[in-house]
Short mmCIF file of C-alpha atoms in Angstrom, two decimals:
data_model
loop_
_atom_site.label_atom_id
_atom_site.label_comp_id
_atom_site.label_asym_id
_atom_site.label_seq_id
_atom_site.Cartn_x
_atom_site.Cartn_y
_atom_site.Cartn_z
CA MET A 23 25.34 10.17 15.28
CA PRO A 24 26.06 8.47 18.49
CA ALA A 25 25.88 4.75 16.40
CA GLY A 26 28.61 5.83 13.87
CA TRP A 27 30.90 7.39 17.06
CA LEU A 28 30.44 3.97 18.74
CA VAL A 29 30.71 1.44 16.15
CA ALA A 30 34.03 3.18 15.24
CA ARG A 31 35.24 2.98 18.83
CA ILE A 32 34.38 -0.99 19.38
CA GLY A 33 34.08 -2.29 15.87
CA TYR A 34 31.19 -4.00 13.89
CA VAL A 35 30.90 -7.24 15.26
CA ARG A 36 30.68 -5.49 18.88
CA GLY A 37 28.23 -3.10 17.64
CA ILE A 38 25.74 -5.86 16.08
CA VAL A 39 26.25 -6.93 19.49
CA ILE A 40 24.77 -3.53 21.23
CA GLY A 41 22.58 -3.15 18.70
CA LEU A 42 20.84 -6.47 19.38
CA ALA A 43 21.07 -6.16 23.02
CA THR A 44 19.01 -2.66 22.65
CA MET A 45 16.12 -4.24 20.31
CA THR A 46 15.75 -6.75 22.87
CA ALA A 47 15.14 -4.29 25.57
CA GLY A 48 12.93 -2.24 23.34
CA CYS A 49 10.91 -5.28 23.02
CA LEU A 50 10.76 -6.37 26.68
CA LEU A 51 9.51 -2.62 27.26
CA PHE A 52 6.37 -3.46 25.73
CA ILE A 53 5.12 -5.88 28.31
CA PRO A 54 5.01 -3.14 31.31
CA ALA A 55 3.73 -0.27 28.79
CA SER A 56 0.85 -3.07 27.75
CA SER A 57 0.44 -3.88 31.11
CA ALA A 58 0.05 -0.23 32.43
CA VAL A 59 -1.75 0.59 29.04
CA LEU A 60 0.46 4.13 28.89
CA TYR A 61 0.85 5.38 25.51
CA PRO A 62 4.22 7.56 27.02
CA LEU A 63 5.68 4.06 27.62
CA PHE A 64 4.93 2.39 24.58
CA LEU A 65 6.45 5.51 22.75
CA VAL A 66 9.57 4.86 25.15
CA ALA A 67 9.76 1.10 23.94
CA LEU A 68 9.73 2.09 20.59
CA PHE A 69 12.44 4.93 20.86
CA VAL A 70 14.62 1.84 22.41
CA LEU A 71 13.91 -0.75 19.66
CA ALA A 72 14.59 2.16 16.91
CA THR A 73 17.65 2.93 18.60
CA GLY A 74 18.98 -0.51 18.42
CA ILE A 75 17.62 -0.89 15.03
CA THR A 76 20.10 1.93 14.22
CA VAL A 77 23.14 0.64 16.01
CA LEU A 78 22.57 -2.49 14.32
CA GLN A 79 22.18 -0.72 10.71
CA VAL A 80 25.22 1.38 11.30
CA ALA A 81 27.14 -1.46 12.15
CA ALA A 82 26.02 -4.58 9.72
CA ASN A 83 26.06 -2.67 5.99
CA PRO A 84 29.32 -1.47 6.17
CA LEU A 85 30.36 -4.96 7.55
CA ILE A 86 28.86 -6.93 5.21
CA THR A 87 30.84 -4.75 2.48
CA VAL A 88 33.83 -6.00 3.90
CA LEU A 89 33.38 -9.63 4.28
CA GLY A 90 34.93 -10.34 0.81
CA PRO A 91 36.48 -8.81 -2.27
CA SER A 92 35.43 -5.35 -2.96
CA ARG A 93 34.48 -6.18 -6.22
CA THR A 94 31.29 -8.30 -5.04
CA ALA A 95 30.38 -5.89 -2.02
CA HIS A 96 27.07 -4.42 -4.09
CA SER A 97 25.84 -7.71 -4.78
CA ARG A 98 26.51 -8.95 -1.06
CA LEU A 99 24.44 -6.07 0.28
CA ASN A 100 21.84 -6.28 -1.93
CA LEU A 101 21.69 -10.19 -0.86
CA ALA A 102 21.42 -9.17 2.73
CA GLN A 103 18.72 -6.53 2.08
CA ALA A 104 16.46 -8.83 0.23
CA PHE A 105 16.07 -10.37 3.78
CA ASN A 106 14.96 -6.94 4.84
CA SER A 107 12.21 -7.08 2.19
CA LEU A 108 11.50 -10.54 2.79
CA GLY A 109 10.45 -9.40 6.81
CA THR A 110 8.45 -6.47 5.21
CA PHE A 111 6.79 -8.42 3.13
CA VAL A 112 5.63 -11.54 5.43
CA GLY A 113 5.81 -9.20 8.69
CA PRO A 114 2.01 -7.75 8.15
CA TYR A 115 0.54 -11.24 7.89
CA PHE A 116 2.33 -12.34 11.05
CA GLY A 117 1.38 -9.16 12.84
CA ALA A 118 -2.13 -9.84 12.07
CA TRP A 119 -2.11 -13.19 13.17
CA LEU A 120 -0.28 -12.40 16.31
CA ILE A 121 -1.78 -8.99 17.29
CA LEU A 122 -5.44 -8.01 15.23
CA SER A 123 -6.53 -11.42 15.50
CA GLY A 124 -7.40 -10.61 19.35
CA MET A 125 -8.41 -7.51 19.08
CA GLY A 126 -11.73 -8.19 17.59
CA THR A 127 -14.10 -6.23 15.01
CA GLY A 128 -14.69 -3.37 17.58
CA ASP A 129 -18.04 -2.87 16.59
CA THR A 130 -19.76 -3.65 19.66
CA VAL A 131 -18.13 -1.48 21.85
CA PRO A 132 -16.84 2.19 21.50
CA PRO A 133 -12.68 2.04 21.51
CA THR A 134 -12.58 4.49 24.04
CA ASP A 135 -14.01 1.99 26.63
CA PRO A 136 -10.96 1.42 29.16
CA VAL A 137 -11.66 -2.54 29.44
CA VAL A 138 -11.34 -2.39 25.55
CA ARG A 139 -8.42 -0.69 25.35
CA ALA A 140 -6.52 -2.53 28.16
CA ALA A 141 -7.46 -5.86 26.51
CA GLN A 142 -6.37 -4.44 23.23
CA ALA A 143 -3.13 -3.58 25.01
CA HIS A 144 -2.09 -6.82 26.49
CA THR A 145 -2.46 -8.41 22.74
CA LEU A 146 0.87 -6.45 22.25
CA GLU A 147 2.67 -8.60 25.43
CA ARG A 148 3.00 -11.90 23.49
CA PRO A 149 3.80 -10.95 20.00
CA PHE A 150 6.74 -8.66 21.39
CA LEU A 151 8.05 -11.62 23.85
CA TYR A 152 8.63 -13.71 20.79
CA ILE A 153 10.32 -11.37 19.36
CA ALA A 154 12.57 -10.35 21.96
CA VAL A 155 13.37 -14.21 22.11
CA VAL A 156 14.80 -14.07 18.77
CA LEU A 157 16.55 -11.20 19.36
CA ALA A 158 18.08 -12.27 22.37
CA ILE A 159 19.16 -15.70 20.47
CA ALA A 160 20.85 -13.70 17.92
CA CYS A 161 22.25 -11.40 20.35
CA ALA A 162 24.09 -14.49 21.93
CA VAL A 163 25.10 -15.89 18.86
CA PHE A 164 27.08 -12.73 17.54
CA ALA A 165 28.43 -12.33 21.19
CA ALA A 166 30.45 -15.44 20.83
CA PHE A 167 32.38 -13.57 18.06
CA TRP A 168 33.06 -10.51 20.32
CA GLY A 169 36.35 -10.77 19.82
CA ALA A 170 36.55 -11.65 16.26
CA ARG A 171 38.91 -9.54 14.21
CA VAL A 172 36.95 -8.26 10.50
CA GLN A 173 39.31 -7.00 8.23
CA GLY A 174 40.67 -3.24 8.96
CA GLN A 175 39.24 -3.59 12.08
CA ALA A 176 42.09 -2.42 14.03
CA ALA A 177 41.76 0.99 12.26
CA VAL A 178 37.95 1.09 12.97
CA ARG A 179 38.51 0.74 16.11
CA GLY A 180 40.13 3.75 16.87
CA GLU A 181 42.27 2.66 19.00
CA GLY A 182 44.59 5.68 20.86
CA ARG A 183 42.82 8.32 19.52
CA ARG A 184 39.56 10.13 20.23
CA GLU A 185 36.68 10.08 17.96
CA ARG A 186 34.43 12.73 16.99
CA LEU A 187 30.46 12.32 17.44
CA ILE A 188 30.06 12.79 13.77
CA ASP A 189 32.68 13.66 10.83
CA TRP A 190 30.48 16.14 8.84
CA SER A 191 33.75 16.63 6.79
CA LEU A 192 32.63 13.46 5.09
CA LEU A 193 29.70 15.42 3.39
CA GLY A 194 32.61 17.03 1.38
CA HIS A 195 33.78 13.56 0.10
CA GLY A 196 31.89 13.60 -3.32
CA ARG A 197 30.40 10.07 -3.76
CA THR A 198 29.74 10.01 0.27
CA GLY A 199 28.30 13.70 0.35
CA LEU A 200 26.23 12.79 -2.95
CA GLY A 201 25.30 9.25 -1.09
CA VAL A 202 23.79 11.05 1.78
CA LEU A 203 21.44 12.98 -0.69
CA SER A 204 20.54 10.20 -2.39
CA ILE A 205 19.56 7.96 0.46
CA PHE A 206 17.27 10.85 1.90
CA MET A 207 15.67 10.97 -1.22
CA TYR A 208 15.05 7.56 -1.79
CA VAL A 209 13.69 6.74 1.60
CA GLY A 210 11.47 9.75 1.29
CA ALA A 211 10.19 8.24 -1.99
CA GLU A 212 9.84 4.82 -0.85
CA VAL A 213 7.93 5.57 2.49
CA TYR A 214 5.71 7.85 0.44
CA ILE A 215 4.45 5.58 -2.23
CA GLY A 216 4.38 2.46 0.61
CA SER A 217 2.30 4.84 2.96
CA VAL A 218 -0.09 5.91 0.45
CA MET A 219 -0.40 2.59 -1.91
CA ILE A 220 -3.64 1.45 0.32
CA ASN A 221 -5.31 4.65 -0.45
CA TYR A 222 -4.32 5.25 -3.86
CA LEU A 223 -5.63 1.83 -4.64
CA MET A 224 -8.83 2.34 -2.88
CA SER A 225 -9.78 5.72 -4.88
CA ARG A 226 -11.64 5.69 -8.08
CA HIS A 227 -9.25 6.79 -10.12
CA THR A 228 -7.29 3.58 -9.84
CA LEU A 229 -9.26 0.31 -8.73
CA GLY A 230 -11.86 1.51 -6.19
CA LEU A 231 -11.05 -1.68 -3.91
CA ALA A 232 -12.11 -2.20 -0.67
CA ALA A 233 -9.72 -1.59 2.09
CA VAL A 234 -8.69 -5.64 2.71
CA THR A 235 -8.05 -5.92 -0.55
CA ALA A 236 -5.94 -2.96 -1.13
CA GLY A 237 -3.81 -4.06 1.95
CA ARG A 238 -3.25 -7.25 0.55
CA LEU A 239 -2.29 -5.74 -2.96
CA VAL A 240 0.30 -3.96 -0.93
CA SER A 241 2.25 -7.00 -0.38
CA VAL A 242 3.12 -7.18 -4.29
CA TYR A 243 4.94 -3.55 -3.62
CA TRP A 244 7.42 -4.92 -0.74
CA GLY A 245 7.07 -8.23 -2.97
CA GLY A 246 8.80 -6.87 -5.73
CA ALA A 247 10.98 -5.25 -3.86
CA MET A 248 12.35 -8.35 -2.46
CA LEU A 249 12.37 -10.30 -5.46
CA GLY A 250 14.64 -7.48 -6.93
CA ARG A 251 17.17 -7.40 -4.50
CA LEU A 252 17.45 -11.35 -5.08
CA VAL A 253 17.76 -10.75 -9.04
CA GLY A 254 20.03 -7.60 -8.53
CA SER A 255 22.67 -9.20 -6.54
CA VAL A 256 23.51 -12.10 -9.28
CA LEU A 257 23.20 -9.27 -12.16
CA MET A 258 25.67 -7.43 -10.13
CA ARG A 259 28.23 -9.64 -10.54
CA ARG A 260 28.05 -8.94 -14.29
CA ILE A 261 27.13 -5.24 -14.29
CA PRO A 262 28.36 -2.38 -12.48
CA ALA A 263 26.59 -1.63 -9.50
CA SER A 264 26.10 2.19 -10.44
CA VAL A 265 24.65 1.32 -14.32
CA LEU A 266 21.81 -0.94 -12.79
CA LEU A 267 21.12 1.80 -9.89
CA THR A 268 20.93 4.37 -12.64
CA ALA A 269 18.37 1.66 -14.59
CA CYS A 270 16.10 0.86 -11.64
CA ALA A 271 16.06 4.62 -10.93
CA ILE A 272 14.85 5.68 -14.39
CA GLY A 273 12.33 3.02 -14.01
CA ALA A 274 10.96 3.88 -11.21
CA ALA A 275 10.45 7.68 -12.47
CA THR A 276 8.91 6.67 -15.64
CA LEU A 277 6.27 4.28 -13.81
CA ALA A 278 5.54 6.86 -10.86
CA SER A 279 5.35 9.30 -14.26
CA VAL A 280 2.94 6.64 -16.08
CA SER A 281 0.84 6.07 -13.02
CA ALA A 282 -0.09 9.39 -12.37
CA LEU A 283 -0.85 10.62 -15.68
CA SER A 284 -2.95 7.24 -16.03
CA THR A 285 -6.17 6.01 -14.63
CA GLY A 286 -7.62 2.27 -13.83
CA LEU A 287 -5.66 -0.95 -13.82
CA LEU A 288 -2.30 0.84 -15.72
CA ALA A 289 -2.26 3.51 -13.12
CA ALA A 290 -2.51 0.78 -9.84
CA ALA A 291 -0.32 -1.91 -11.76
CA SER A 292 2.56 0.99 -12.72
CA ALA A 293 2.81 2.10 -9.15
CA LEU A 294 2.88 -1.48 -7.75
CA ALA A 295 5.72 -2.24 -10.11
CA ILE A 296 7.65 0.89 -8.45
CA GLY A 297 8.62 -1.59 -5.45
CA LEU A 298 10.45 -3.87 -8.14
CA CYS A 299 12.58 -0.77 -9.28
CA ASN A 300 13.09 0.18 -5.80
CA SER A 301 14.49 -2.86 -4.68
CA ILE A 302 18.19 -2.64 -5.38
CA MET A 303 18.37 1.36 -4.55
CA PHE A 304 19.20 1.42 -0.67
CA PRO A 305 21.81 -1.23 -0.41
CA THR A 306 23.44 -0.07 -3.67
CA ILE A 307 23.64 3.63 -2.52
CA ILE A 308 25.06 2.62 0.52
CA SER A 309 27.90 0.47 -1.17
CA LEU A 310 28.62 2.80 -3.65
CA SER A 311 28.78 5.77 -0.64
CA LEU A 312 31.07 3.56 1.43
CA GLU A 313 33.89 2.71 -1.26
CA GLY A 314 37.31 3.67 -0.76
CA LEU A 315 36.36 5.20 3.10
CA GLY A 316 38.60 2.94 5.00
CA GLU A 317 38.99 3.68 8.57
CA ARG A 318 36.13 6.33 7.77
CA VAL A 319 33.21 4.14 7.15
CA PRO A 320 31.56 3.75 10.23
CA GLN A 321 31.84 7.34 10.39
CA ALA A 322 29.74 7.63 6.84
CA SER A 323 27.40 5.04 7.58
CA SER A 324 26.06 7.16 10.58
CA LEU A 325 25.74 9.84 8.01
CA LEU A 326 23.79 7.29 5.32
CA CYS A 327 21.07 6.20 8.29
CA LEU A 328 20.86 10.10 9.32
CA ALA A 329 19.76 10.28 5.77
CA ILE A 330 17.22 8.16 6.16
CA VAL A 331 15.24 11.17 7.98
CA GLY A 332 13.87 11.97 4.18
CA GLY A 333 11.12 9.70 4.96
CA ALA A 334 9.80 11.95 7.25
CA VAL A 335 10.50 15.29 4.97
CA ILE A 336 9.43 13.99 1.86
CA PRO A 337 5.97 12.59 2.46
CA LEU A 338 5.23 16.01 4.01
CA ILE A 339 6.13 17.56 0.77
CA ALA A 340 4.23 14.88 -1.41
CA GLY A 341 1.15 15.08 1.14
CA LYS A 342 0.91 18.57 0.67
CA VAL A 343 0.66 18.48 -3.33
CA ALA A 344 -1.85 15.87 -2.91
CA ASP A 345 -4.06 18.01 -0.81
CA LEU A 346 -3.20 21.80 -3.54
CA ALA A 347 -3.59 19.23 -6.42
CA SER A 348 -4.73 15.27 -6.30
CA PRO A 349 -3.32 12.22 -5.21
CA SER A 350 -1.88 11.33 -8.34
CA THR A 351 -0.16 14.64 -8.94
CA SER A 352 1.69 13.87 -5.93
CA LEU A 353 3.63 10.89 -7.34
CA PHE A 354 5.77 13.29 -9.20
CA VAL A 355 7.46 14.41 -5.75
CA PRO A 356 8.99 10.76 -5.91
CA VAL A 357 9.85 11.18 -9.70
CA VAL A 358 12.27 13.97 -8.82
CA SER A 359 14.01 11.70 -6.54
CA TYR A 360 14.23 9.02 -8.50
CA VAL A 361 15.72 11.46 -11.59
CA TRP A 362 18.58 12.54 -8.77
CA ILE A 363 19.28 9.07 -8.22
CA ALA A 364 19.69 8.56 -11.60
CA VAL A 365 22.27 11.03 -11.59
CA PHE A 366 24.10 10.43 -8.41
CA GLY A 367 24.60 6.31 -10.22
CA LEU A 368 25.65 7.90 -13.81
CA MET A 369 28.40 10.22 -12.02
CA CYS A 370 29.42 7.17 -9.87
CA ARG A 371 29.97 5.22 -13.38
CA LEU A 372 31.57 8.36 -14.77
CA ARG A 373 33.90 8.52 -11.99
CA ALA A 374 34.47 4.66 -11.80
CA THR A 375 35.24 5.16 -15.83
CA ALA A 376 37.91 7.94 -15.49
CA THR A 377 39.55 6.19 -12.79
CA ASP A 378 39.80 2.84 -14.65
#
């Protein structure tokens, strides 16, 4: 909520600078946390880092939608989010190289040994220092455009008026309110499937793989999301974004249902393929939800980012279903989410057709 208020007051570019600077500070806090080996300090560092990411999301997503013709806004945001997926795809490999390679196997010394714990904590100092340097460089680049004016920025900055911390009335704005619910449902489905994928591939219900092999296969899930966003950014120049969103949501619901109702290779392959259908959903829901809001875009963006909390709620529901029934049955919880997203895309399309 404070991020939306901040961006409404200072503008998109300055919001990005503040977000990157906050992320840099969060990464640097990992250094004293690693030296002190104190878990609460790690939590503080994570909180500061996440705060910066939130400010960055609230500012960058709407900025991308206004940097060019409105008819290609959906395509631009999907292209930008493809690099998000690229980071998710390659990040674990760099993390394993920079962090896990220095931790050893842990087979000979108990993990509770304070010496081992201190050594493992110190391995976090170098990678987060590297990340902080990269973020600081990015921050300096955007700071060079501190005074730059973006289309509609005078209205966005809210000069001469008092901004509310969050504009709840936007939930009554049909497309935005439904978009907030769609982001809640989508992130919940994506987080649950991505989180249980390793265990799902290890189960005898699917492939019964070893943990390391299953972990590597998860890159197929995130790689599909990256590929789908790249392809989606091109398709959206010819196909309405709402139509493509509906098709992908129906595809994801179908794949999740097939995986839940099958076994072996078919169950595993259909679950991994959900990543390809997930690809365009997050950026497309956001761009559809922000259409036509003008100076209220930053406040709406903050509501959409607030809805990401679905990733903390829906997995709990799906996990409970898995405990009471089975992991495969729990996939029907994301199916419900995808069905709703298909309805949202269809409603956006019908409204656009009625307007035309």
